[in-house]
mmCIF file of C-alpha atoms in Angstrom:
data_model
loop_
_atom_site.group_PDB
_atom_site.id
_atom_site.type_symbol
_atom_site.label_atom_id
_atom_site.label_comp_id
_atom_site.label_asym_id
_atom_site.label_seq_id
_atom_site.Cartn_x
_atom_site.Cartn_y
_atom_site.Cartn_z
ATOM 1 C CA UNK A 477 191.418 345.461 324.986
ATOM 2 C CA UNK A 478 190.408 341.944 325.999
ATOM 3 C CA UNK A 479 192.404 340.719 328.992
ATOM 4 C CA UNK A 480 191.492 337.001 328.821
ATOM 5 C CA UNK A 481 194.999 335.896 327.876
ATOM 6 C CA UNK A 482 196.593 338.094 330.499
ATOM 7 C CA UNK A 483 194.184 336.773 333.128
ATOM 8 C CA UNK A 484 195.339 333.188 332.543
ATOM 9 C CA UNK A 485 199.004 334.004 331.995
ATOM 10 C CA UNK A 486 199.356 333.821 328.235
ATOM 11 C CA UNK A 487 201.418 336.370 326.290
ATOM 12 C CA UNK A 488 199.503 338.618 323.945
ATOM 13 C CA UNK A 489 200.539 339.528 320.427
ATOM 14 C CA UNK A 490 201.156 343.213 319.779
ATOM 15 C CA UNK A 491 200.255 343.962 316.150
ATOM 16 C CA UNK A 492 202.069 340.887 314.937
ATOM 17 C CA UNK A 493 205.387 342.398 316.005
ATOM 18 C CA UNK A 494 206.187 340.895 319.409
ATOM 19 C CA UNK A 495 204.521 339.605 322.550
ATOM 20 C CA UNK A 496 203.736 341.249 325.868
ATOM 21 C CA UNK A 497 203.862 338.911 328.847
ATOM 22 C CA UNK A 498 201.666 339.321 331.931
ATOM 23 C CA UNK A 499 203.693 339.286 335.165
ATOM 24 C CA UNK A 500 202.881 336.609 337.699
ATOM 25 C CA UNK A 501 202.472 337.606 341.317
ATOM 26 C CA UNK A 502 205.868 336.064 342.069
ATOM 27 C CA UNK A 503 207.446 338.143 339.279
ATOM 28 C CA UNK A 504 206.127 341.310 340.857
ATOM 29 C CA UNK A 505 206.920 340.443 344.462
ATOM 30 C CA UNK A 506 210.309 338.978 343.577
ATOM 31 C CA UNK A 507 211.543 341.913 341.485
ATOM 32 C CA UNK A 508 212.324 345.037 343.470
ATOM 33 C CA UNK A 509 212.322 347.083 340.263
ATOM 34 C CA UNK A 510 208.872 346.042 339.048
ATOM 35 C CA UNK A 511 207.159 349.306 340.009
ATOM 36 C CA UNK A 512 209.909 351.278 338.281
ATOM 37 C CA UNK A 513 209.639 349.207 335.097
ATOM 38 C CA UNK A 514 205.873 349.578 335.010
ATOM 39 C CA UNK A 515 206.033 353.323 335.649
ATOM 40 C CA UNK A 516 208.682 353.842 332.956
ATOM 41 C CA UNK A 517 206.652 352.121 330.241
ATOM 42 C CA UNK A 518 203.276 353.598 331.184
ATOM 43 C CA UNK A 519 204.157 357.232 331.825
ATOM 44 C CA UNK A 520 201.285 359.360 330.516
ATOM 45 C CA UNK A 521 201.054 362.776 328.939
ATOM 46 C CA UNK A 522 199.491 364.019 332.180
ATOM 47 C CA UNK A 523 202.411 362.626 334.198
ATOM 48 C CA UNK A 524 204.812 364.622 332.047
ATOM 49 C CA UNK A 525 202.720 367.775 332.418
ATOM 50 C CA UNK A 526 202.655 367.331 336.195
ATOM 51 C CA UNK A 527 206.419 366.749 336.248
ATOM 52 C CA UNK A 528 207.218 370.036 334.520
ATOM 53 C CA UNK A 529 204.246 372.152 335.599
ATOM 54 C CA UNK A 530 206.428 374.512 337.638
ATOM 55 C CA UNK A 531 209.026 375.001 334.907
ATOM 56 C CA UNK A 532 208.600 377.471 332.112
ATOM 57 C CA UNK A 533 209.764 375.052 329.441
ATOM 58 C CA UNK A 534 206.997 374.403 326.896
ATOM 59 C CA UNK A 535 209.181 371.983 324.934
ATOM 60 C CA UNK A 536 209.440 369.703 327.978
ATOM 61 C CA UNK A 537 205.774 369.920 328.940
ATOM 62 C CA UNK A 538 204.623 369.193 325.401
ATOM 63 C CA UNK A 539 206.691 366.008 325.026
ATOM 64 C CA UNK A 540 204.717 362.859 324.266
ATOM 65 C CA UNK A 541 205.504 359.796 326.398
ATOM 66 C CA UNK A 542 207.486 358.301 323.508
ATOM 67 C CA UNK A 543 209.487 361.487 323.017
ATOM 68 C CA UNK A 544 210.091 361.702 326.769
ATOM 69 C CA UNK A 545 211.389 358.133 326.849
ATOM 70 C CA UNK A 546 213.623 358.521 323.790
ATOM 71 C CA UNK A 547 215.027 361.902 324.856
ATOM 72 C CA UNK A 548 215.898 360.693 328.338
ATOM 73 C CA UNK A 549 217.440 357.463 327.055
ATOM 74 C CA UNK A 550 219.666 359.475 324.749
ATOM 75 C CA UNK A 551 220.831 361.712 327.600
ATOM 76 C CA UNK A 552 220.935 359.378 330.591
ATOM 77 C CA UNK A 553 222.726 355.994 330.472
ATOM 78 C CA UNK A 554 221.210 354.811 333.747
ATOM 79 C CA UNK A 555 217.663 355.612 332.598
ATOM 80 C CA UNK A 556 218.423 353.929 329.259
ATOM 81 C CA UNK A 557 219.443 350.740 331.073
ATOM 82 C CA UNK A 558 216.262 350.865 333.150
ATOM 83 C CA UNK A 559 214.129 351.168 330.012
ATOM 84 C CA UNK A 560 215.968 348.241 328.421
ATOM 85 C CA UNK A 561 215.304 346.170 331.539
ATOM 86 C CA UNK A 562 211.648 347.209 331.541
ATOM 87 C CA UNK A 563 211.203 346.040 327.950
ATOM 88 C CA UNK A 564 212.965 342.790 328.767
ATOM 89 C CA UNK A 565 210.619 342.268 331.718
ATOM 90 C CA UNK A 566 207.399 342.781 329.750
ATOM 91 C CA UNK A 567 208.399 341.552 326.272
ATOM 92 C CA UNK A 568 211.205 339.058 327.015
ATOM 93 C CA UNK A 569 213.128 340.777 324.232
ATOM 94 C CA UNK A 570 216.262 342.942 324.258
ATOM 95 C CA UNK A 571 215.969 346.270 322.482
ATOM 96 C CA UNK A 572 218.171 348.743 320.646
ATOM 97 C CA UNK A 573 217.450 352.464 320.444
ATOM 98 C CA UNK A 574 217.633 353.901 316.943
ATOM 99 C CA UNK A 575 217.727 357.570 317.859
ATOM 100 C CA UNK A 576 218.331 358.806 314.319
ATOM 101 C CA UNK A 577 215.010 357.437 313.074
ATOM 102 C CA UNK A 578 213.211 357.789 316.434
ATOM 103 C CA UNK A 579 212.435 354.109 316.840
ATOM 104 C CA UNK A 580 213.068 351.164 319.166
ATOM 105 C CA UNK A 581 214.299 347.964 317.541
ATOM 106 C CA UNK A 582 212.817 344.864 319.169
ATOM 107 C CA UNK A 583 215.091 341.821 319.312
ATOM 108 C CA UNK A 584 218.767 341.062 319.728
ATOM 109 C CA UNK A 585 220.614 343.324 317.283
ATOM 110 C CA UNK A 586 223.194 340.710 316.227
ATOM 111 C CA UNK A 587 220.502 338.161 315.353
ATOM 112 C CA UNK A 588 218.313 340.728 313.624
ATOM 113 C CA UNK A 589 221.144 341.913 311.371
ATOM 114 C CA UNK A 590 222.129 338.333 310.579
ATOM 115 C CA UNK A 591 218.644 337.078 309.690
ATOM 116 C CA UNK A 592 216.787 339.913 307.932
ATOM 117 C CA UNK A 593 216.731 340.148 304.136
ATOM 118 C CA UNK A 594 215.426 343.718 303.896
ATOM 119 C CA UNK A 595 214.742 346.664 306.187
ATOM 120 C CA UNK A 596 210.978 346.051 306.110
ATOM 121 C CA UNK A 597 211.536 342.991 308.277
ATOM 122 C CA UNK A 598 212.832 345.077 311.182
ATOM 123 C CA UNK A 599 210.512 344.999 314.193
ATOM 124 C CA UNK A 600 210.260 348.636 315.218
ATOM 125 C CA UNK A 601 208.244 350.395 317.879
ATOM 126 C CA UNK A 602 207.568 354.009 316.924
ATOM 127 C CA UNK A 603 205.579 356.987 318.147
ATOM 128 C CA UNK A 604 202.395 355.984 316.315
ATOM 129 C CA UNK A 605 202.174 352.630 318.128
ATOM 130 C CA UNK A 606 203.508 353.597 321.531
ATOM 131 C CA UNK A 607 200.232 354.691 323.165
ATOM 132 C CA UNK A 608 198.583 351.382 322.256
ATOM 133 C CA UNK A 609 201.671 349.547 323.492
ATOM 134 C CA UNK A 610 201.412 351.385 326.811
ATOM 135 C CA UNK A 611 197.774 350.388 327.227
ATOM 136 C CA UNK A 612 198.626 346.753 326.554
ATOM 137 C CA UNK A 613 201.325 346.914 329.237
ATOM 138 C CA UNK A 614 198.707 348.375 331.585
ATOM 139 C CA UNK A 615 196.347 345.518 330.728
ATOM 140 C CA UNK A 616 199.082 342.921 331.325
ATOM 141 C CA UNK A 617 199.378 344.247 334.892
ATOM 142 C CA UNK A 618 195.627 344.217 335.501
ATOM 143 C CA UNK A 619 195.038 347.912 334.863
ATOM 144 C CA UNK A 620 192.529 349.467 332.465
ATOM 145 C CA UNK A 621 193.246 351.444 329.314
ATOM 146 C CA UNK A 622 193.560 355.190 329.613
ATOM 147 C CA UNK A 623 192.190 357.625 327.064
ATOM 148 C CA UNK A 624 194.503 359.654 324.833
ATOM 149 C CA UNK A 625 195.207 363.146 326.113
ATOM 150 C CA UNK A 626 193.396 366.051 324.500
ATOM 151 C CA UNK A 627 195.911 368.693 323.395
ATOM 152 C CA UNK A 628 193.161 371.239 322.689
ATOM 153 C CA UNK A 629 191.267 370.678 325.920
ATOM 154 C CA UNK A 630 189.943 373.741 327.758
ATOM 155 C CA UNK A 631 192.769 374.995 330.068
ATOM 156 C CA UNK A 632 190.300 375.342 332.929
ATOM 157 C CA UNK A 633 189.336 371.672 332.684
ATOM 158 C CA UNK A 634 193.017 370.744 332.482
ATOM 159 C CA UNK A 635 193.723 372.633 335.704
ATOM 160 C CA UNK A 636 190.834 370.905 337.482
ATOM 161 C CA UNK A 637 192.101 367.494 336.375
ATOM 162 C CA UNK A 638 195.655 368.372 337.412
ATOM 163 C CA UNK A 639 194.470 369.330 340.905
ATOM 164 C CA UNK A 640 192.515 366.069 341.153
ATOM 165 C CA UNK A 641 195.608 364.071 340.180
ATOM 166 C CA UNK A 642 197.632 365.942 342.787
ATOM 167 C CA UNK A 643 195.064 365.112 345.493
ATOM 168 C CA UNK A 644 195.117 361.453 344.461
ATOM 169 C CA UNK A 645 198.912 361.334 344.699
ATOM 170 C CA UNK A 646 198.866 362.901 348.176
ATOM 171 C CA UNK A 647 196.212 360.417 349.257
ATOM 172 C CA UNK A 648 198.268 357.511 347.928
ATOM 173 C CA UNK A 649 201.364 358.706 349.798
ATOM 174 C CA UNK A 650 199.336 358.811 353.008
ATOM 175 C CA UNK A 651 198.253 355.206 352.535
ATOM 176 C CA UNK A 652 194.813 355.847 351.111
ATOM 177 C CA UNK A 653 194.939 352.738 348.946
ATOM 178 C CA UNK A 654 195.318 349.039 349.644
ATOM 179 C CA UNK A 655 198.828 347.635 349.247
ATOM 180 C CA UNK A 656 199.514 344.645 347.018
ATOM 181 C CA UNK A 657 200.472 342.541 350.034
ATOM 182 C CA UNK A 658 197.160 343.351 351.750
ATOM 183 C CA UNK A 659 195.209 342.506 348.591
ATOM 184 C CA UNK A 660 196.995 339.168 348.235
ATOM 185 C CA UNK A 661 196.414 338.335 351.895
ATOM 186 C CA UNK A 662 192.721 339.135 351.452
ATOM 187 C CA UNK A 663 192.512 336.837 348.412
ATOM 188 C CA UNK A 664 193.933 334.025 350.540
ATOM 189 C CA UNK A 665 190.976 334.490 352.931
ATOM 190 C CA UNK A 666 188.234 334.086 350.298
ATOM 191 C CA UNK A 667 188.168 330.267 350.508
ATOM 192 C CA UNK A 668 188.598 329.853 346.748
ATOM 193 C CA UNK A 669 191.735 327.741 346.939
ATOM 194 C CA UNK A 670 194.300 330.522 346.982
ATOM 195 C CA UNK A 671 196.943 330.456 349.688
ATOM 196 C CA UNK A 672 200.416 331.931 350.288
ATOM 197 C CA UNK A 673 201.979 328.959 348.491
ATOM 198 C CA UNK A 674 200.040 328.968 345.215
ATOM 199 C CA UNK A 675 198.891 332.577 344.874
ATOM 200 C CA UNK A 676 202.311 333.524 343.547
ATOM 201 C CA UNK A 677 201.624 331.402 340.440
ATOM 202 C CA UNK A 678 198.617 333.410 339.221
ATOM 203 C CA UNK A 679 198.992 336.596 337.228
ATOM 204 C CA UNK A 680 198.803 340.022 338.759
ATOM 205 C CA UNK A 681 195.965 340.725 336.311
ATOM 206 C CA UNK A 682 194.004 337.746 337.697
ATOM 207 C CA UNK A 683 194.659 338.753 341.305
ATOM 208 C CA UNK A 684 193.429 342.287 340.689
ATOM 209 C CA UNK A 685 190.362 341.136 338.749
ATOM 210 C CA UNK A 686 189.325 338.588 341.374
ATOM 211 C CA UNK A 687 189.791 341.112 344.166
ATOM 212 C CA UNK A 688 187.815 343.766 342.299
ATOM 213 C CA UNK A 689 184.934 341.404 341.493
ATOM 214 C CA UNK A 690 184.769 340.157 345.065
ATOM 215 C CA UNK A 691 184.570 343.761 346.273
ATOM 216 C CA UNK A 692 181.711 344.415 343.840
ATOM 217 C CA UNK A 693 179.981 341.221 345.045
ATOM 218 C CA UNK A 694 180.239 342.362 348.657
ATOM 219 C CA UNK A 695 178.779 345.775 347.798
ATOM 220 C CA UNK A 696 175.891 344.141 345.948
ATOM 221 C CA UNK A 697 175.120 341.724 348.775
ATOM 222 C CA UNK A 698 175.261 344.523 351.364
ATOM 223 C CA UNK A 699 172.911 346.623 349.219
ATOM 224 C CA UNK A 700 170.448 343.721 349.012
ATOM 225 C CA UNK A 701 170.626 343.264 352.795
ATOM 226 C CA UNK A 702 169.949 346.974 353.292
ATOM 227 C CA UNK A 703 166.854 346.821 351.078
ATOM 228 C CA UNK A 704 165.576 343.721 352.855
ATOM 229 C CA UNK A 705 166.097 345.517 356.154
ATOM 230 C CA UNK A 706 163.834 348.337 355.015
ATOM 231 C CA UNK A 707 166.167 350.868 353.427
ATOM 232 C CA UNK A 708 164.680 353.106 350.733
ATOM 233 C CA UNK A 709 165.526 352.268 347.145
ATOM 234 C CA UNK A 710 166.718 355.805 346.409
ATOM 235 C CA UNK A 711 169.255 355.550 349.235
ATOM 236 C CA UNK A 712 170.778 352.268 348.051
ATOM 237 C CA UNK A 713 172.965 351.796 345.009
ATOM 238 C CA UNK A 714 172.071 348.312 343.765
ATOM 239 C CA UNK A 715 174.426 347.307 340.975
ATOM 240 C CA UNK A 716 174.828 343.661 339.970
ATOM 241 C CA UNK A 717 178.381 342.522 340.504
ATOM 242 C CA UNK A 718 178.877 340.343 337.409
ATOM 243 C CA UNK A 719 179.576 342.754 334.562
ATOM 244 C CA UNK A 720 182.168 343.573 331.959
ATOM 245 C CA UNK A 721 184.624 346.391 332.619
#
């Protein structure tokens, strides 16, 4: 998906049904529940498999992200409230769960009932659109799309991927990545006009893109310096830094 609108802070239309709004840096820093909201709406099939990998419950492991969300909302009032808040954060719209037809109604129920002329006018989010919705939420936060899971994938490959995800999670817990605060502080040191006062007004998607491109630029410039200093071509990865994702 193109992220141009999200980069500059404009909402993006989701299939003509509703809009997804990119969070500004201040929205993320100022909301203690942001990480929870993002995680709730972008849970993947692999996340669910990892969650239940030690339980002999095939029905839980095989849940799709949409089924997982709907099932837990039906059983847990606190989780349901968190999901409602997450939708409100990213879509600016209240929602109503229609468990009987396995759908999420977008919009304030009282206004929807008052204004629609037939059921076809209802704005519903269902299983068939949920994966694309999740990827658009990822994009709004500066993250890339993920690929759909492969239900018939070789079990051996699945186990290898699961182990890799586990290693990544352990690494993240040990501080293997760069925190958002560190990234923002680094952006304020690039001499491009960003500072602690105005950086909060740009989108998270823009902050992440600028940081990523600057990192690629640094790698490219260091590679060029290495070659000029006499390094062998085969030992240097020279990749131009201006490129599409």
